XYZ file of C-alpha atoms in Angstrom:
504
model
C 25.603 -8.036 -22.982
C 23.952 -11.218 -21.119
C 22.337 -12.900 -23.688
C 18.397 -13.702 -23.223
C 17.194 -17.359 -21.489
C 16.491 -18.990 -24.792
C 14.049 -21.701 -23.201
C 12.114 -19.289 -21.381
C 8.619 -19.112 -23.274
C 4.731 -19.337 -22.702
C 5.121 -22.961 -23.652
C 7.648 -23.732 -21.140
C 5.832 -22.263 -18.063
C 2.543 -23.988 -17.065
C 0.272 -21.789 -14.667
C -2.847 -22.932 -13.414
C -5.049 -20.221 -13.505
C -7.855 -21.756 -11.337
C -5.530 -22.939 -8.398
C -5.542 -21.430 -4.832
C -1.860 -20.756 -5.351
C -1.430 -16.988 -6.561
C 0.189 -16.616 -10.273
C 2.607 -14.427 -8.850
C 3.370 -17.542 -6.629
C 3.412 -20.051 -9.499
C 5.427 -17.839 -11.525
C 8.015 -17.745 -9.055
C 8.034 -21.451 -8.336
C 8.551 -22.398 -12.407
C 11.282 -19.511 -12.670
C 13.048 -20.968 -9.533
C 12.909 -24.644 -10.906
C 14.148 -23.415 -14.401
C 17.232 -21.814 -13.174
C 17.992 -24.971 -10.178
C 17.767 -27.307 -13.115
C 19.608 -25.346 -15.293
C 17.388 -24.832 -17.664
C 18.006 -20.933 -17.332
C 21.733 -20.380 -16.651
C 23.505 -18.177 -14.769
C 24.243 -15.295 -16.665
C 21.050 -14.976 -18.287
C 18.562 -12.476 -19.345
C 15.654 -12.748 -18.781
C 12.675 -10.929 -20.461
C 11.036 -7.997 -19.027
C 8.400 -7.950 -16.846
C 6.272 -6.260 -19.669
C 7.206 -8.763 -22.500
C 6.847 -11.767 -20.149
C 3.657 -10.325 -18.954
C 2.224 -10.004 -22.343
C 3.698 -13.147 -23.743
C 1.864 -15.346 -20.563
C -1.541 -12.991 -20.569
C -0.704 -11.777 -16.952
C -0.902 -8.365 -14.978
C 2.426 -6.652 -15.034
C 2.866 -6.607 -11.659
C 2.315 -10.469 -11.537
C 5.676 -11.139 -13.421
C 6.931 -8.102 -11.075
C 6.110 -9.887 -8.124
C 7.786 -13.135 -8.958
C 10.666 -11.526 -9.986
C 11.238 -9.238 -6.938
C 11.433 -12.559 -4.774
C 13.769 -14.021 -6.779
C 16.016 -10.743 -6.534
C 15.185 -10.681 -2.847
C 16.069 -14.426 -2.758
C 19.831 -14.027 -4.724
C 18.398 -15.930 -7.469
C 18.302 -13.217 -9.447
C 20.111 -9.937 -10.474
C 18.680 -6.205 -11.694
C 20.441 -3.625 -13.086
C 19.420 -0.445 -15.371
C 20.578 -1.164 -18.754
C 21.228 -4.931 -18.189
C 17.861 -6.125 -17.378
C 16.942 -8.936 -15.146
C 20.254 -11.856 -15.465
C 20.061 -14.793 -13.406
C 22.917 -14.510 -11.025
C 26.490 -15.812 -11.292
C 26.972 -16.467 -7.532
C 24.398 -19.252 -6.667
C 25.745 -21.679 -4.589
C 26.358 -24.992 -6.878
C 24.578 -27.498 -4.150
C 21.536 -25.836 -5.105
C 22.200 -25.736 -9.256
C 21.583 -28.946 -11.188
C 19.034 -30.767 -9.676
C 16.074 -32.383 -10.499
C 13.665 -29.574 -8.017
C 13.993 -27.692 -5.357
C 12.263 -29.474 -2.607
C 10.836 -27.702 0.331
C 7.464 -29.521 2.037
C 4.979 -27.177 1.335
C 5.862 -27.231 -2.465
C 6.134 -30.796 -2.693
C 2.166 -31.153 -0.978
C 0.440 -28.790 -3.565
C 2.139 -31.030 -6.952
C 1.966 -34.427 -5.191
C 1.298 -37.542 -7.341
C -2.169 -37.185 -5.462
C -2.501 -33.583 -6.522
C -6.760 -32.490 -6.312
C -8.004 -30.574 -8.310
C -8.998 -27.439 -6.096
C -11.746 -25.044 -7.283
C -12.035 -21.859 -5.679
C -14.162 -18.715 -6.766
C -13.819 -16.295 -9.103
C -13.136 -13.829 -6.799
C -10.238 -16.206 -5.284
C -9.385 -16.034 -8.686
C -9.047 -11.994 -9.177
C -7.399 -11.461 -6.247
C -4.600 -13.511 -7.149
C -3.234 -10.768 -8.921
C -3.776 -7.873 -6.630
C -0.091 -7.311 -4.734
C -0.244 -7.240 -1.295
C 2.080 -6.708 1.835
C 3.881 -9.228 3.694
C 6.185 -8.804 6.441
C 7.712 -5.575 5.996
C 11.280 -4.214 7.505
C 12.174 -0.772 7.433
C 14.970 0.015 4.641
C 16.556 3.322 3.367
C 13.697 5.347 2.341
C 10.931 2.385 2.769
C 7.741 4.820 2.578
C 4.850 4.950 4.597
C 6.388 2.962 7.363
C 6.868 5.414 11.100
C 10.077 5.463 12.862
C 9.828 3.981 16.109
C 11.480 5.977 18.795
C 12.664 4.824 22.292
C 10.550 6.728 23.716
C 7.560 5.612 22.448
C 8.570 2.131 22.989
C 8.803 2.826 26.699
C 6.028 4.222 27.195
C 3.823 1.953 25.314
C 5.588 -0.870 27.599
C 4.944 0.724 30.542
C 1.188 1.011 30.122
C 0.746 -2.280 28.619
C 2.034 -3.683 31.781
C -0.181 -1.395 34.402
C -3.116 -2.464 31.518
C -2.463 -5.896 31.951
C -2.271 -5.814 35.785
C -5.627 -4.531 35.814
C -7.577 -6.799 33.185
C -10.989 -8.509 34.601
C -11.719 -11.609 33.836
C -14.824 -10.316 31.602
C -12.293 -8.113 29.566
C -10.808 -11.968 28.340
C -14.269 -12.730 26.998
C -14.860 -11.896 23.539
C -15.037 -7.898 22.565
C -17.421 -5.668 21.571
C -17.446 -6.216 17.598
C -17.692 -1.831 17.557
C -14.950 -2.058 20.150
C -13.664 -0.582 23.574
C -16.420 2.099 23.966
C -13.985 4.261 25.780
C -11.533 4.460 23.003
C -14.410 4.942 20.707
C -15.220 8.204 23.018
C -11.340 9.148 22.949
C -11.149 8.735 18.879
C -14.136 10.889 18.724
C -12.583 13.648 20.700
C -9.780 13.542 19.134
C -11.170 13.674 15.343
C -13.605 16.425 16.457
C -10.350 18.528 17.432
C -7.712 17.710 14.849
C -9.856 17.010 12.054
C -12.924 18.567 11.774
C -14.767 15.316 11.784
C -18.427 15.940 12.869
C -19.415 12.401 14.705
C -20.243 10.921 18.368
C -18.785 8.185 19.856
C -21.164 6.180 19.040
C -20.417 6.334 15.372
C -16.876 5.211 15.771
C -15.885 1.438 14.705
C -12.731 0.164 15.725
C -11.229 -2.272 12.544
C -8.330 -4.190 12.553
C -6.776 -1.495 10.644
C -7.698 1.174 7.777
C -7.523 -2.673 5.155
C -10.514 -3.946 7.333
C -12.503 -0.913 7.574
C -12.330 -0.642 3.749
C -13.253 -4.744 3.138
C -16.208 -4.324 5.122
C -17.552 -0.989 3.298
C -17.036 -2.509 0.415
C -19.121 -5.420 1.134
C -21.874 -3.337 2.945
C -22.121 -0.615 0.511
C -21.952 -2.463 -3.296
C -23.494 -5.562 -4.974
C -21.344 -7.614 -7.292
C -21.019 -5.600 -11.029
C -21.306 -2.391 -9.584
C -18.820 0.499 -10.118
C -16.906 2.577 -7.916
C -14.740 5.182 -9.146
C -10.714 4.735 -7.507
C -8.049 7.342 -7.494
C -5.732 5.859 -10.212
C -2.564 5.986 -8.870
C -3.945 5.300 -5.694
C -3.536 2.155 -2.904
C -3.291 -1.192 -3.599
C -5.259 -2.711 -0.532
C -8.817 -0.578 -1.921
C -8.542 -2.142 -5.203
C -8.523 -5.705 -3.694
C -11.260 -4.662 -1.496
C -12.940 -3.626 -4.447
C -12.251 -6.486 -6.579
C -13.379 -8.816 -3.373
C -16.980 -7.668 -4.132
C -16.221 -8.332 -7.675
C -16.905 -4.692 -8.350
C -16.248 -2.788 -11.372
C -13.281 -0.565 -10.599
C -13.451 2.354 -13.094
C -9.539 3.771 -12.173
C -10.243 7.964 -12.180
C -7.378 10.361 -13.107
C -5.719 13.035 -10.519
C -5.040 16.647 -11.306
C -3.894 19.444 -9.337
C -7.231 20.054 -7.742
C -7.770 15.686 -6.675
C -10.204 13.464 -8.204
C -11.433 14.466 -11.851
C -14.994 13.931 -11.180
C -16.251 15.689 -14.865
C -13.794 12.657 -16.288
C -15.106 10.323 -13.668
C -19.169 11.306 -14.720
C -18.293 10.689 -18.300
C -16.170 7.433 -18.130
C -18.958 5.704 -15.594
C -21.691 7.435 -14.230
C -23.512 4.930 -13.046
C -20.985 4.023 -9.809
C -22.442 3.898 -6.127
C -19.184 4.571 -4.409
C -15.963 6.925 -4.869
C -12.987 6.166 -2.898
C -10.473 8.875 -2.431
C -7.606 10.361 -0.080
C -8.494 13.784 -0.003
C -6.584 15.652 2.322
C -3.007 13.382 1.086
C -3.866 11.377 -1.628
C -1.918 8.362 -1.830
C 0.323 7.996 -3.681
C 0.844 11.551 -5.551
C 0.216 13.845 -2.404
C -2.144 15.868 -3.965
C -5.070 17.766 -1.476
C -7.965 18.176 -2.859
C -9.475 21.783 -3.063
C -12.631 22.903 -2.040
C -14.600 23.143 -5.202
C -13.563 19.565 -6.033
C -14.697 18.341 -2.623
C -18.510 19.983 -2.673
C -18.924 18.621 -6.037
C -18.492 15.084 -4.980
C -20.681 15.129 -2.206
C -23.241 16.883 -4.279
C -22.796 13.702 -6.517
C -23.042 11.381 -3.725
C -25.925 13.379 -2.781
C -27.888 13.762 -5.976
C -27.163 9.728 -6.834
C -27.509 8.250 -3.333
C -24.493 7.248 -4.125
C -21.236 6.563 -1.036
C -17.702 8.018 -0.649
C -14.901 6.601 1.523
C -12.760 8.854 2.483
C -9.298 7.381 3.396
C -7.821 9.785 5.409
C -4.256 8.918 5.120
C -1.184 10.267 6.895
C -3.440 13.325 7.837
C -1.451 13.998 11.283
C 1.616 14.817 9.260
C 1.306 17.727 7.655
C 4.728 20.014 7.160
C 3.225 23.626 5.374
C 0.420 25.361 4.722
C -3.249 25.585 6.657
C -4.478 22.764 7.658
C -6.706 20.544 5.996
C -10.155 19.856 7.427
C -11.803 16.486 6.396
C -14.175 15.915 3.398
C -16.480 14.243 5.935
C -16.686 17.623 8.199
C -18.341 19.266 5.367
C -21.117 16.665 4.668
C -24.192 17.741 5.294
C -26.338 14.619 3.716
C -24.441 11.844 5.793
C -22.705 10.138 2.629
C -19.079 10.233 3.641
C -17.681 7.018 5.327
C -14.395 7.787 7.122
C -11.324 6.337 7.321
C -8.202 6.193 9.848
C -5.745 3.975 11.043
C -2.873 3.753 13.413
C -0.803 1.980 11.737
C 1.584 5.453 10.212
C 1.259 7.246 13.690
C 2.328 4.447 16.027
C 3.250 1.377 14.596
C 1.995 -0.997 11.399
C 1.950 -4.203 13.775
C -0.511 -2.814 16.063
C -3.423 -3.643 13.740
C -6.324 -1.390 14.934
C -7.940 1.635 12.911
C -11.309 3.436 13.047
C -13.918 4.551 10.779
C -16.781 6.837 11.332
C -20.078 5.614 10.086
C -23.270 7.711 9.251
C -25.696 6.662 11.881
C -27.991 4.660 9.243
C -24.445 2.193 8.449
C -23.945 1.324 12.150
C -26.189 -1.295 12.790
C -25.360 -3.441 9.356
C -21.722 -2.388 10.113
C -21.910 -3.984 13.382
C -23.626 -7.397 11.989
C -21.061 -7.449 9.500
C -18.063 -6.881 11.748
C -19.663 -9.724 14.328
C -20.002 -12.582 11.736
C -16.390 -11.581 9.947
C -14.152 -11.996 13.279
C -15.970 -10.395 16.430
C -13.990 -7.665 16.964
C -10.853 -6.367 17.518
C -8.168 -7.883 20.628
C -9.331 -5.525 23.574
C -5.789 -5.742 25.625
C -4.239 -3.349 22.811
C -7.224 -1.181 22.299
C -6.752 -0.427 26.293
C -3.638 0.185 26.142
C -4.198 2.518 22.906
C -6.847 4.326 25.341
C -4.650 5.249 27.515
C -2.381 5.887 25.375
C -4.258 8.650 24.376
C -6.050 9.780 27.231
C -2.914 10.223 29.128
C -2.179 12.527 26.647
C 0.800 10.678 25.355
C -0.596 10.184 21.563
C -0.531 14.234 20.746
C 2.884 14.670 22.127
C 3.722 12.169 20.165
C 2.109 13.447 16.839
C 4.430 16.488 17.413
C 7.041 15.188 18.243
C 7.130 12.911 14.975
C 5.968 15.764 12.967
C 9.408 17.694 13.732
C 11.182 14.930 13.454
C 10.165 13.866 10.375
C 9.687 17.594 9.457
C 13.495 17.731 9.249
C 14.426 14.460 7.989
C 12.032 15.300 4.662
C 13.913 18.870 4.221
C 17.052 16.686 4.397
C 15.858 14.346 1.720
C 14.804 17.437 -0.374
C 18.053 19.031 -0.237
C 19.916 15.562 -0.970
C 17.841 15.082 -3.771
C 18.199 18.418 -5.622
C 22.449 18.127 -4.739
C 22.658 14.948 -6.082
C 19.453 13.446 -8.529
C 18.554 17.428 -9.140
C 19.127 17.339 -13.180
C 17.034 13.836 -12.912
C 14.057 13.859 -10.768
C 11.201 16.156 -10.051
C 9.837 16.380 -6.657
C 6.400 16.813 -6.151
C 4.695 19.785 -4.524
C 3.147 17.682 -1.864
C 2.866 18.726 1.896
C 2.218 15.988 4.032
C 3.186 12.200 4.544
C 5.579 10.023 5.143
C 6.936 9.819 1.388
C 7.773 12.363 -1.511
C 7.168 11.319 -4.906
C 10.091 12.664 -7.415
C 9.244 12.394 -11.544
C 11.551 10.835 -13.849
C 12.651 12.025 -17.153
C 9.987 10.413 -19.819
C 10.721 7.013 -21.514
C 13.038 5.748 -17.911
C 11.195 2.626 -16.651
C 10.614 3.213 -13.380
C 9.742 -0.440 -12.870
C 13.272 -1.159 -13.722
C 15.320 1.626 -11.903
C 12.898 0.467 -8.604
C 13.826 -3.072 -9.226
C 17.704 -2.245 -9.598
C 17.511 0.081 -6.786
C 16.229 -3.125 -4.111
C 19.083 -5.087 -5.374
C 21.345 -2.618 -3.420
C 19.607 -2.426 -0.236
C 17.058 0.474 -1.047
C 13.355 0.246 -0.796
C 11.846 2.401 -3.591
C 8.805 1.666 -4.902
C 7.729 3.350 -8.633
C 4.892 4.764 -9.240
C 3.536 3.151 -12.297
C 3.119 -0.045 -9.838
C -0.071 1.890 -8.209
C -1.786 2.518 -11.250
C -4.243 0.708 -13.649
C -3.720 3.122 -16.693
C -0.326 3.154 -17.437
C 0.935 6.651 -15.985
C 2.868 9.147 -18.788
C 5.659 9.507 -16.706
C 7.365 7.495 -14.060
C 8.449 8.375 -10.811
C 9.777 6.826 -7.513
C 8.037 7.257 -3.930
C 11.002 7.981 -1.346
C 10.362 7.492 2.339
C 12.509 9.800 4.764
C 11.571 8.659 8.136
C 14.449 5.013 8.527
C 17.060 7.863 8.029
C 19.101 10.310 9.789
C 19.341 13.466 9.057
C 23.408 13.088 9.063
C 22.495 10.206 7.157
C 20.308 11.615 4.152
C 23.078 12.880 1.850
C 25.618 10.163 1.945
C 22.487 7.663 1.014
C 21.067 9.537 -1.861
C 24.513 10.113 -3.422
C 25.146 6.469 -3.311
C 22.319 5.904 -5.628
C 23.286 8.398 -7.883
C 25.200 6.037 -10.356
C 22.145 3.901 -10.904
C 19.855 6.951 -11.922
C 22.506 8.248 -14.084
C 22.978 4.809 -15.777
C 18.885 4.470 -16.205
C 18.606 8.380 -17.995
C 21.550 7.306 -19.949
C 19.842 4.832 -21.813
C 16.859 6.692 -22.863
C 16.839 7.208 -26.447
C 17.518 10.692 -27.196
C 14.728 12.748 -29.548
């Protein structure tokens, strides 16, 4: 049994909670210098992200953070059972000196080191994870598999787009963007999702992330509440928290949002933000019954909602599910949509659809943040889908990933079966299995990224700390062929966490 860093203490790692620098950042640095100077040693436990995290007064997923980019970086080591050790292999020109020196490091604790201020909402969303630059990995979720014959297509056209650019169209866009993508959106939402809008109500955003930043600004003054889906996405809560806003996390049930729990915990909150149709990350679609009660509370409180519509054009079984927004009669539903899960995360544009009285102030907003959106892609999205290219597409992706999710199903209950419980959910790009109470999901995730897999737990999207944990598998970087050889490979490392569970 590694034994535990015995130097490693609040007293022994200095963060400076009013720097620029996120504390997931700091952390990192002052773990890296401890085990270069060989202060930690190789071999060594550290403590859990939960003691740590309690010990230094920081958000779990802080000490989470810090420690996955050590793992990532070989400078550390996870395994169920053993914990977090520093690892035995580090090369020994990097152990035993006095820092590790690279130049952007060396700038921000100078000898002439200012002392920055920034705000306090700098300050809060240092501790909000956020994406970086992704790569698709075994069972990475919410991330589309890019075919070749998508990628040839979308060449072609951005070369015939580019051949036939004006010299206005290199001027600076429309901040509501390419009016005839706009019109083709709008066709398209009217169709496939029962979205009742005009053109002229469609924004283009860099991006579903955008779209939600700016509501968030428009729609709530600093202190106010908005109820969140808790689990629920990571990028809305640092929206949220960019306000500052009071985040009041809501639970999920089989029917979506628990609005009775909601009205009782804060029922003073001008906005609700949910995922109705796929709510991320559980998968749950909200019924009917559910959905007219919130928009009779939007209604009755001139209060907002923003409905995320996420991973709506991938939907595997049963009738399809119209948006929350089609049945709102008082105009209080702000949609939301991105391309990012149909085409490709890098191309950066999304959409919302904005009650008529929104689109002015949306449109001053949008023109003082950034101007708008690069036109060159949002032509070449336009013709994307007005050559009709974008709904073959959608079902083309939908069988395909149709049959790589069965595959992962039946892998699953051959190999994890006795272990994990999938979820009932129907759409997405992700199923979420439950683990057996008292495993630390946190933990099993952790171990499971040290051998090449990208599985992220569930208790990382949620503010109250969920009952049981589970693990969000992606089936769209695999093969079908592939599907059963992968899951049985991780097999030891779920046995090994259950194992350890205290029995009784």
């Amino acid at each position: 049994m590694p034994r535990i860093a015995p130097y490693l203490s609040v007293g022994t790692i200095n963060l400076d909670r009013s720097a620029p620098i996120p504390l997931h950042r700091q952390l990192y640095r002052a773990l890296r210098e401890k085990i270069l100077t060989n202060v930690i040693l190789p071999g060594e436990r550290l403590p859990s992200s939960r003691v740590l995290a309690e010990e230094l007064s920081l958000g779990r997923n802080t000490v989470v953070n810090a420690y996955n980019q050590l793992i990532a970086e070989g400078f550390l080591d996870s395994a169920v059972g053993s914990g977090t050790i520093v690892s035995t292999d580090l090369p020994e020109e990097l152990t035993g000196t006095t820092a590790f020196s690279d130049n952007l490091d060396d700038l921000s604790r100078g000898p002439g080191k200012r002392d920055i201020r920034i705000s306090e909402r700098g300050i809060a969303l240092n501790d909000v994870p956020f994406l970086e630059e992704t790569r698709l990995k075994p069972f990475t979720p919410a991330y589309p598999f890019i075919d070749e014959r998508f990628v040839t297509v979308w060449g072609s056209l951005m070369s015939k787009a580019w051949r036939r650019m004006t010299r206005n169209q290199f001027g600076y866009p429309s901040a509501l963007g390419y009016y005839p993508l706009r019109e083709a959106i709008a066709s398209y939402l009217r169709m496939a999702r029962g979205v009742k809008c005009v053109s002229q109500q469609v924004i283009i955003t860099d991006g579903a992330q955008q779209a939600l930043n700016l509501t968030a600004q428009l729609l709530l003054n600093p202190g106010e509440s908005v109820w969140i889906e808790d689990p629920s996405y990571d990028g809305a809560k640092a929206a949220f928290r960019n306000v500052p806003a009071r985040i009041v996390p809501v639970p999920i049930d089989s029917s979506g949002l628990m609005i009775d729990t909601a009205l009782k915990t804060d029922p003073t909150a001008k906005l609700a933000y949910i995922s109705p149709s796929n709510q991320f990350p559980l998968g749950i679609t909200m019924d009917l019954n559910r959905r007219l009660q919130l928009i009779n509370w939007a209604e009755e409180n001139s209060a907002w909602i923003i409905e995320d519509d996420y991973d709506s054009e991938f939907r595997y079984g049963g009738p399809p599910v119209m948006s929350l927004q089609g049945i709102d009669r008082s105009e209080r539903v702000i949609y939301v949509g991105t391309f990012s899960k149909v085409l490709y995360p890098g191309l950066r544009l999304g959409y919302m659809v904005a009650p008529a009285d929104l689109i002015e102030p949306i449109h001053a907003m949008r023109a003082h943040a950034d101007r708008g959106s690069p036109l060159f892609e949002q032509i070449v999205l336009n013709d994307y889908i007005r050559e009709g290219h974008f709904a073959r597409h959608i079902r083309r992706m939908r069988k395909l990933y149709s049959e790589r999710r069965l595959a992962l199903i039946e892998a699953i209950k051959k190999h994890l079966g006795e272990m994990l419980e999938l979820s009932d959910g129907e759409a997405g790009l992700h199923i979420v299995a439950r683990l057996p109470e008292g495993v630390d999901d946190e933990q099993l995730s952790m171990a499971l990224r040290t051998r090449g897999y990208e599985v992220p737990c569930l208790s990382s999207y949620s503010i109250l700390k969920p009952k049981v944990g589970g693990l969000l598998f992606g089936f769209t970087a695999l093969e079908v062929s592939e599907m059963d050889d992968a899951i049985s490979r991780i097999r030891p490392v779920l046995l090994d966490a259950v194992s350890r569970v205290p029995s009784g």
